[in-house]
């Protein structure tokens, strides 16, 4: 009789341990998928096989960070009296090594260009669908 009770409690303990182990493995798998998503795999982004062209602007102002290495920004349209006017088109800046922040001014370094490498489709807070160019500084 004692042997049967011992087997019963051993089975319950084994079931609990296996349930916790399986739940931990599923949680770890889900975290890897979310955090391991590359820029190219992010929903709404389409990357071209080769750049479609370059932008004439050399300055951008970040207004919304999407992910640590992705940010929506406005292009500098013109300069009035030494003040930059960021009223140009909206673009998605991507850089796997950069961590953007809101209101950051991004300058294209000398010798590099802002290249149009894809498109990004998203929905605004007002429910309006937008498509903007994806820009990588290379």
GROMACS .gro file of N, CA and C in nm:
model
  414
    1UNK      N    1   0.081  -0.119   0.000
    1UNK     CA    2   0.000   0.000   0.000
    1UNK      C    3   0.086   0.126   0.000
    2UNK      N    4   0.191   0.126   0.084
    2UNK     CA    5   0.282   0.241   0.089
    2UNK      C    6   0.352   0.259  -0.045
    3UNK      N    7   0.380   0.148  -0.110
    3UNK     CA    8   0.447   0.153  -0.240
    3UNK      C    9   0.358   0.221  -0.343
    4UNK      N   10   0.228   0.193  -0.343
    4UNK     CA   11   0.134   0.254  -0.437
    4UNK      C   12   0.122   0.404  -0.413
    5UNK      N   13   0.117   0.446  -0.289
    5UNK     CA   14   0.109   0.589  -0.255
    5UNK      C   15   0.235   0.660  -0.300
    6UNK      N   16   0.349   0.598  -0.282
    6UNK     CA   17   0.477   0.656  -0.324
    6UNK      C   18   0.480   0.674  -0.476
    7UNK      N   19   0.436   0.574  -0.551
    7UNK     CA   20   0.430   0.586  -0.697
    7UNK      C   21   0.331   0.696  -0.739
    8UNK      N   22   0.221   0.706  -0.670
    8UNK     CA   23   0.120   0.809  -0.700
    8UNK      C   24   0.180   0.949  -0.686
    9UNK      N   25   0.244   0.978  -0.574
    9UNK     CA   26   0.303   1.111  -0.551
    9UNK      C   27   0.424   1.136  -0.643
   10UNK      N   28   0.500   1.033  -0.676
   10UNK     CA   29   0.611   1.047  -0.770
   10UNK      C   30   0.558   1.084  -0.909
   11UNK      N   31   0.447   1.025  -0.948
   11UNK     CA   32   0.385   1.057  -1.077
   11UNK      C   33   0.335   1.200  -1.082
   12UNK      N   34   0.272   1.246  -0.973
   12UNK     CA   35   0.224   1.385  -0.967
   12UNK      C   36   0.342   1.481  -0.974
   13UNK      N   37   0.447   1.456  -0.898
   13UNK     CA   38   0.565   1.542  -0.898
   13UNK      C   39   0.631   1.545  -1.036
   14UNK      N   40   0.640   1.430  -1.101
   14UNK     CA   41   0.697   1.424  -1.236
   14UNK      C   42   0.612   1.504  -1.334
   15UNK      N   43   0.481   1.494  -1.324
   15UNK     CA   44   0.391   1.571  -1.411
   15UNK      C   45   0.406   1.721  -1.393
   16UNK      N   46   0.419   1.764  -1.269
   16UNK     CA   47   0.437   1.908  -1.240
   16UNK      C   48   0.569   1.957  -1.299
   17UNK      N   49   0.675   1.883  -1.278
   17UNK     CA   50   0.807   1.922  -1.329
   17UNK      C   51   0.806   1.928  -1.482
   18UNK      N   52   0.747   1.828  -1.546
   18UNK     CA   53   0.740   1.828  -1.693
   18UNK      C   54   0.656   1.944  -1.745
   19UNK      N   55   0.546   1.976  -1.678
   19UNK     CA   56   0.462   2.088  -1.720
   19UNK      C   57   0.538   2.220  -1.712
   20UNK      N   58   0.610   2.241  -1.604
   20UNK     CA   59   0.690   2.364  -1.588
   20UNK      C   60   0.800   2.370  -1.693
   21UNK      N   61   0.867   2.260  -1.718
   21UNK     CA   62   0.975   2.256  -1.818
   21UNK      C   63   0.922   2.287  -1.958
   22UNK      N   64   0.809   2.230  -1.997
   22UNK     CA   65   0.751   2.254  -2.129
   22UNK      C   66   0.706   2.400  -2.141
   23UNK      N   67   0.644   2.454  -2.037
   23UNK     CA   68   0.601   2.595  -2.039
   23UNK      C   69   0.723   2.686  -2.053
   24UNK      N   70   0.831   2.657  -1.985
   24UNK     CA   71   0.953   2.737  -1.995
   24UNK      C   72   1.010   2.732  -2.137
   25UNK      N   73   1.012   2.614  -2.198
   25UNK     CA   74   1.065   2.601  -2.334
   25UNK      C   75   0.980   2.677  -2.435
   26UNK      N   76   0.846   2.673  -2.421
   26UNK     CA   77   0.758   2.749  -2.510
   26UNK      C   78   0.780   2.899  -2.493
   27UNK      N   79   0.791   2.945  -2.370
   27UNK     CA   80   0.813   3.088  -2.344
   27UNK      C   81   0.946   3.133  -2.402
   28UNK      N   82   1.049   3.053  -2.386
   28UNK     CA   83   1.181   3.087  -2.441
   28UNK      C   84   1.176   3.093  -2.593
   29UNK      N   85   1.107   2.999  -2.655
   29UNK     CA   86   1.094   2.997  -2.800
   29UNK      C   87   1.022   3.122  -2.851
   30UNK      N   88   0.915   3.164  -2.784
   30UNK     CA   89   0.842   3.284  -2.825
   30UNK      C   90   0.925   3.409  -2.808
   31UNK      N   91   1.005   3.419  -2.702
   31UNK     CA   92   1.090   3.538  -2.682
   31UNK      C   93   1.195   3.546  -2.791
   32UNK      N   94   1.253   3.433  -2.830
   32UNK     CA   95   1.354   3.434  -2.935
   32UNK      C   96   1.294   3.480  -3.067
   33UNK      N   97   1.172   3.441  -3.098
   33UNK     CA   98   1.109   3.482  -3.222
   33UNK      C   99   1.083   3.632  -3.224
   34UNK      N  100   1.036   3.689  -3.112
   34UNK     CA  101   1.007   3.832  -3.108
   34UNK      C  102   1.135   3.914  -3.113
   35UNK      N  103   1.232   3.880  -3.031
   35UNK     CA  104   1.354   3.959  -3.024
   35UNK      C  105   1.450   3.930  -3.138
   36UNK      N  106   1.440   3.811  -3.198
   36UNK     CA  107   1.532   3.775  -3.304
   36UNK      C  108   1.486   3.820  -3.442
   37UNK      N  109   1.375   3.890  -3.450
   37UNK     CA  110   1.324   3.936  -3.579
   37UNK      C  111   1.418   4.040  -3.637
   38UNK      N  112   1.464   4.017  -3.757
   38UNK     CA  113   1.551   4.114  -3.821
   38UNK      C  114   1.467   4.225  -3.883
   39UNK      N  115   1.533   4.332  -3.922
   39UNK     CA  116   1.463   4.445  -3.983
   39UNK      C  117   1.387   4.400  -4.107
   40UNK      N  118   1.450   4.316  -4.187
   40UNK     CA  119   1.388   4.272  -4.311
   40UNK      C  120   1.265   4.185  -4.287
   41UNK      N  121   1.256   4.121  -4.170
   41UNK     CA  122   1.142   4.035  -4.139
   41UNK      C  123   1.032   4.110  -4.065
   42UNK      N  124   1.053   4.237  -4.033
   42UNK     CA  125   0.954   4.313  -3.957
   42UNK      C  126   0.827   4.329  -4.040
   43UNK      N  127   0.708   4.314  -3.980
   43UNK     CA  128   0.583   4.324  -4.056
   43UNK      C  129   0.568   4.458  -4.128
   44UNK      N  130   0.533   4.452  -4.257
   44UNK     CA  131   0.509   4.573  -4.335
   44UNK      C  132   0.629   4.620  -4.415
   45UNK      N  133   0.747   4.563  -4.388
   45UNK     CA  134   0.868   4.606  -4.460
   45UNK      C  135   0.893   4.515  -4.580
   46UNK      N  136   0.918   4.578  -4.694
   46UNK     CA  137   0.960   4.508  -4.814
   46UNK      C  138   1.095   4.565  -4.854
   47UNK      N  139   1.197   4.482  -4.861
   47UNK     CA  140   1.331   4.526  -4.900
   47UNK      C  141   1.355   4.486  -5.045
   48UNK      N  142   1.403   4.581  -5.124
   48UNK     CA  143   1.433   4.556  -5.266
   48UNK      C  144   1.561   4.474  -5.278
   49UNK      N  145   1.578   4.408  -5.394
   49UNK     CA  146   1.700   4.333  -5.421
   49UNK      C  147   1.821   4.425  -5.430
   50UNK      N  148   1.800   4.545  -5.486
   50UNK     CA  149   1.907   4.645  -5.493
   50UNK      C  150   1.844   4.782  -5.470
   51UNK      N  151   1.921   4.879  -5.421
   51UNK     CA  152   1.864   5.012  -5.394
   51UNK      C  153   1.798   5.073  -5.516
   52UNK      N  154   1.686   5.143  -5.493
   52UNK     CA  155   1.609   5.204  -5.601
   52UNK      C  156   1.660   5.344  -5.636
   53UNK      N  157   1.745   5.399  -5.554
   53UNK     CA  158   1.797   5.534  -5.579
   53UNK      C  159   1.844   5.597  -5.450
   54UNK      N  160   1.877   5.725  -5.459
   54UNK     CA  161   1.923   5.798  -5.341
   54UNK      C  162   1.835   5.919  -5.318
   55UNK      N  163   1.834   5.967  -5.194
   55UNK     CA  164   1.759   6.088  -5.160
   55UNK      C  165   1.853   6.207  -5.168
   56UNK      N  166   1.797   6.321  -5.202
   56UNK     CA  167   1.878   6.443  -5.211
   56UNK      C  168   1.907   6.503  -5.074
   57UNK      N  169   1.825   6.472  -4.976
   57UNK     CA  170   1.842   6.532  -4.845
   57UNK      C  171   1.955   6.465  -4.767
   58UNK      N  172   2.014   6.541  -4.676
   58UNK     CA  173   2.123   6.487  -4.595
   58UNK      C  174   2.095   6.498  -4.446
   59UNK      N  175   1.971   6.538  -4.410
   59UNK     CA  176   1.933   6.551  -4.269
   59UNK      C  177   1.791   6.500  -4.249
   60UNK      N  178   1.771   6.434  -4.136
   60UNK     CA  179   1.642   6.380  -4.100
   60UNK      C  180   1.614   6.411  -3.953
   61UNK      N  181   1.485   6.423  -3.919
   61UNK     CA  182   1.447   6.439  -3.780
   61UNK      C  183   1.353   6.324  -3.742
   62UNK      N  184   1.396   6.244  -3.645
   62UNK     CA  185   1.317   6.130  -3.598
   62UNK      C  186   1.197   6.182  -3.520
   63UNK      N  187   1.079   6.130  -3.552
   63UNK     CA  188   0.961   6.168  -3.474
   63UNK      C  189   0.894   6.049  -3.407
   64UNK      N  190   0.928   5.925  -3.451
   64UNK     CA  191   0.874   5.808  -3.383
   64UNK      C  192   0.967   5.689  -3.402
   65UNK      N  193   1.008   5.630  -3.291
   65UNK     CA  194   1.092   5.510  -3.296
   65UNK      C  195   0.998   5.390  -3.301
   66UNK      N  196   1.017   5.306  -3.404
   66UNK     CA  197   0.935   5.186  -3.421
   66UNK      C  198   0.995   5.071  -3.341
   67UNK      N  199   1.122   5.055  -3.355
   67UNK     CA  200   1.201   4.951  -3.290
   67UNK      C  201   1.338   5.012  -3.270
   68UNK      N  202   1.422   4.956  -3.187
   68UNK     CA  203   1.550   5.019  -3.155
   68UNK      C  204   1.633   5.059  -3.277
   69UNK      N  205   1.622   4.985  -3.386
   69UNK     CA  206   1.704   5.017  -3.503
   69UNK      C  207   1.619   5.066  -3.621
   70UNK      N  208   1.495   5.109  -3.592
   70UNK     CA  209   1.404   5.158  -3.695
   70UNK      C  210   1.330   5.280  -3.643
   71UNK      N  211   1.323   5.385  -3.726
   71UNK     CA  212   1.255   5.507  -3.683
   71UNK      C  213   1.192   5.579  -3.801
   72UNK      N  214   1.072   5.632  -3.778
   72UNK     CA  215   1.009   5.718  -3.877
   72UNK      C  216   1.067   5.857  -3.861
   73UNK      N  217   1.101   5.921  -3.972
   73UNK     CA  218   1.165   6.052  -3.968
   73UNK      C  219   1.113   6.138  -4.082
   74UNK      N  220   1.125   6.268  -4.062
   74UNK     CA  221   1.092   6.365  -4.168
   74UNK      C  222   1.223   6.413  -4.230
   75UNK      N  223   1.219   6.435  -4.360
   75UNK     CA  224   1.335   6.487  -4.432
   75UNK      C  225   1.342   6.639  -4.417
   76UNK      N  226   1.465   6.690  -4.414
   76UNK     CA  227   1.481   6.836  -4.416
   76UNK      C  228   1.446   6.883  -4.556
   77UNK      N  229   1.350   6.973  -4.563
   77UNK     CA  230   1.307   7.024  -4.693
   77UNK      C  231   1.387   7.147  -4.732
   78UNK      N  232   1.407   7.236  -4.636
   78UNK     CA  233   1.482   7.358  -4.666
   78UNK      C  234   1.533   7.418  -4.536
   79UNK      N  235   1.615   7.518  -4.554
   79UNK     CA  236   1.672   7.590  -4.440
   79UNK      C  237   1.636   7.737  -4.455
   80UNK      N  238   1.574   7.791  -4.353
   80UNK     CA  239   1.534   7.933  -4.356
   80UNK      C  240   1.606   8.005  -4.243
   81UNK      N  241   1.691   8.099  -4.280
   81UNK     CA  242   1.764   8.177  -4.180
   81UNK      C  243   1.845   8.092  -4.085
   82UNK      N  244   1.905   7.987  -4.134
   82UNK     CA  245   1.988   7.899  -4.051
   82UNK      C  246   1.908   7.798  -3.971
   83UNK      N  247   1.776   7.795  -3.988
   83UNK     CA  248   1.691   7.701  -3.916
   83UNK      C  249   1.644   7.593  -4.013
   84UNK      N  250   1.667   7.467  -3.977
   84UNK     CA  251   1.623   7.356  -4.061
   84UNK      C  252   1.473   7.338  -4.051
   85UNK      N  253   1.409   7.319  -4.166
   85UNK     CA  254   1.265   7.295  -4.173
   85UNK      C  255   1.244   7.148  -4.213
   86UNK      N  256   1.202   7.065  -4.117
   86UNK     CA  257   1.180   6.924  -4.143
   86UNK      C  258   1.034   6.901  -4.182
   87UNK      N  259   1.000   6.948  -4.300
   87UNK     CA  260   0.864   6.937  -4.349
   87UNK      C  261   0.856   6.851  -4.474
   88UNK      N  262   0.965   6.784  -4.506
   88UNK     CA  263   0.970   6.700  -4.624
   88UNK      C  264   0.898   6.569  -4.602
   89UNK      N  265   0.915   6.477  -4.695
   89UNK     CA  266   0.844   6.349  -4.686
   89UNK      C  267   0.888   6.267  -4.564
   90UNK      N  268   0.801   6.175  -4.523
   90UNK     CA  269   0.830   6.083  -4.413
   90UNK      C  270   0.900   5.962  -4.470
   91UNK      N  271   1.001   5.914  -4.399
   91UNK     CA  272   1.076   5.795  -4.439
   91UNK      C  273   1.096   5.706  -4.317
   92UNK      N  274   1.127   5.579  -4.341
   92UNK     CA  275   1.165   5.488  -4.234
   92UNK      C  276   1.316   5.469  -4.243
   93UNK      N  277   1.387   5.516  -4.141
   93UNK     CA  278   1.532   5.496  -4.134
   93UNK      C  279   1.559   5.362  -4.070
   94UNK      N  280   1.648   5.283  -4.129
   94UNK     CA  281   1.686   5.156  -4.068
   94UNK      C  282   1.837   5.148  -4.060
   95UNK      N  283   1.884   5.092  -3.950
   95UNK     CA  284   2.027   5.071  -3.930
   95UNK      C  285   2.039   4.970  -3.818
   96UNK      N  286   2.089   4.852  -3.849
   96UNK     CA  287   2.099   4.745  -3.750
   96UNK      C  288   2.190   4.777  -3.633
   97UNK      N  289   2.281   4.872  -3.648
   97UNK     CA  290   2.376   4.904  -3.542
   97UNK      C  291   2.340   5.030  -3.464
   98UNK      N  292   2.232   5.098  -3.500
   98UNK     CA  293   2.197   5.227  -3.439
   98UNK      C  294   2.073   5.214  -3.353
   99UNK      N  295   2.072   5.286  -3.243
   99UNK     CA  296   1.955   5.293  -3.156
   99UNK      C  297   1.903   5.435  -3.165
  100UNK      N  298   1.790   5.453  -3.231
  100UNK     CA  299   1.732   5.585  -3.252
  100UNK      C  300   1.656   5.631  -3.128
  101UNK      N  301   1.633   5.761  -3.118
  101UNK     CA  302   1.550   5.818  -3.013
  101UNK      C  303   1.469   5.933  -3.072
  102UNK      N  304   1.356   5.965  -3.008
  102UNK     CA  305   1.266   6.069  -3.058
  102UNK      C  306   1.335   6.205  -3.064
  103UNK      N  307   1.302   6.282  -3.166
  103UNK     CA  308   1.355   6.417  -3.190
  103UNK      C  309   1.505   6.420  -3.223
  104UNK      N  310   1.563   6.306  -3.251
  104UNK     CA  311   1.704   6.299  -3.290
  104UNK      C  312   1.722   6.353  -3.431
  105UNK      N  313   1.828   6.429  -3.452
  105UNK     CA  314   1.862   6.479  -3.585
  105UNK      C  315   1.970   6.385  -3.641
  106UNK      N  316   1.942   6.328  -3.757
  106UNK     CA  317   2.035   6.236  -3.822
  106UNK      C  318   2.098   6.306  -3.941
  107UNK      N  319   2.230   6.315  -3.941
  107UNK     CA  320   2.305   6.372  -4.054
  107UNK      C  321   2.368   6.258  -4.133
  108UNK      N  322   2.358   6.265  -4.264
  108UNK     CA  323   2.425   6.168  -4.350
  108UNK      C  324   2.573   6.206  -4.353
  109UNK      N  325   2.662   6.117  -4.309
  109UNK     CA  326   2.804   6.149  -4.308
  109UNK      C  327   2.859   6.175  -4.449
  110UNK      N  328   2.963   6.254  -4.453
  110UNK     CA  329   3.028   6.284  -4.582
  110UNK      C  330   3.078   6.154  -4.644
  111UNK      N  331   3.053   6.138  -4.772
  111UNK     CA  332   3.094   6.019  -4.844
  111UNK      C  333   2.989   5.908  -4.843
  112UNK      N  334   2.881   5.928  -4.770
  112UNK     CA  335   2.773   5.829  -4.767
  112UNK      C  336   2.647   5.891  -4.826
  113UNK      N  337   2.549   5.805  -4.857
  113UNK     CA  338   2.424   5.851  -4.916
  113UNK      C  339   2.306   5.785  -4.846
  114UNK      N  340   2.192   5.853  -4.851
  114UNK     CA  341   2.068   5.797  -4.801
  114UNK      C  342   2.003   5.722  -4.917
  115UNK      N  343   2.007   5.590  -4.913
  115UNK     CA  344   1.959   5.510  -5.024
  115UNK      C  345   1.822   5.451  -4.996
  116UNK      N  346   1.736   5.455  -5.099
  116UNK     CA  347   1.601   5.399  -5.091
  116UNK      C  348   1.613   5.249  -5.115
  117UNK      N  349   1.594   5.169  -5.008
  117UNK     CA  350   1.616   5.025  -5.017
  117UNK      C  351   1.488   4.942  -5.004
  118UNK      N  352   1.374   5.008  -4.984
  118UNK     CA  353   1.250   4.932  -4.971
  118UNK      C  354   1.132   5.021  -4.939
  119UNK      N  355   1.021   4.958  -4.897
  119UNK     CA  356   0.902   5.031  -4.856
  119UNK      C  357   0.852   4.977  -4.722
  120UNK      N  358   0.778   5.062  -4.651
  120UNK     CA  359   0.720   5.024  -4.522
  120UNK      C  360   0.575   5.066  -4.522
  121UNK      N  361   0.487   4.971  -4.495
  121UNK     CA  362   0.343   4.999  -4.488
  121UNK      C  363   0.301   4.989  -4.343
  122UNK      N  364   0.230   5.092  -4.296
  122UNK     CA  365   0.183   5.094  -4.158
  122UNK      C  366   0.052   5.170  -4.150
  123UNK      N  367  -0.009   5.163  -4.034
  123UNK     CA  368  -0.136   5.231  -4.012
  123UNK      C  369  -0.117   5.335  -3.902
  124UNK      N  370  -0.162   5.459  -3.927
  124UNK     CA  371  -0.149   5.566  -3.829
  124UNK      C  372  -0.249   5.544  -3.716
  125UNK      N  373  -0.236   5.625  -3.611
  125UNK     CA  374  -0.329   5.617  -3.498
  125UNK      C  375  -0.472   5.647  -3.541
  126UNK      N  376  -0.488   5.722  -3.647
  126UNK     CA  377  -0.621   5.757  -3.697
  126UNK      C  378  -0.677   5.651  -3.793
  127UNK      N  379  -0.602   5.542  -3.813
  127UNK     CA  380  -0.649   5.434  -3.898
  127UNK      C  381  -0.620   5.453  -4.045
  128UNK      N  382  -0.533   5.546  -4.080
  128UNK     CA  383  -0.499   5.573  -4.220
  128UNK      C  384  -0.380   5.485  -4.259
  129UNK      N  385  -0.391   5.414  -4.370
  129UNK     CA  386  -0.281   5.332  -4.420
  129UNK      C  387  -0.180   5.421  -4.492
  130UNK      N  388  -0.053   5.402  -4.460
  130UNK     CA  389   0.057   5.480  -4.521
  130UNK      C  390   0.162   5.384  -4.576
  131UNK      N  391   0.226   5.427  -4.683
  131UNK     CA  392   0.342   5.357  -4.737
  131UNK      C  393   0.453   5.459  -4.754
  132UNK      N  394   0.567   5.433  -4.692
  132UNK     CA  395   0.680   5.527  -4.698
  132UNK      C  396   0.805   5.453  -4.743
  133UNK      N  397   0.902   5.526  -4.798
  133UNK     CA  398   1.026   5.460  -4.838
  133UNK      C  399   1.110   5.420  -4.718
  134UNK      N  400   1.179   5.307  -4.732
  134UNK     CA  401   1.275   5.262  -4.632
  134UNK      C  402   1.412   5.314  -4.676
  135UNK      N  403   1.479   5.384  -4.586
  135UNK     CA  404   1.608   5.447  -4.618
  135UNK      C  405   1.717   5.388  -4.531
  136UNK      N  406   1.827   5.355  -4.594
  136UNK     CA  407   1.946   5.308  -4.523
  136UNK      C  408   2.061   5.399  -4.564
  137UNK      N  409   2.136   5.449  -4.467
  137UNK     CA  410   2.250   5.535  -4.495
  137UNK      C  411   2.371   5.445  -4.519
  138UNK      N  412   2.422   5.452  -4.646
  138UNK     CA  413   2.535   5.365  -4.684
  138UNK      C  414   2.639   5.447  -4.758
   0.00000   0.00000   0.00000
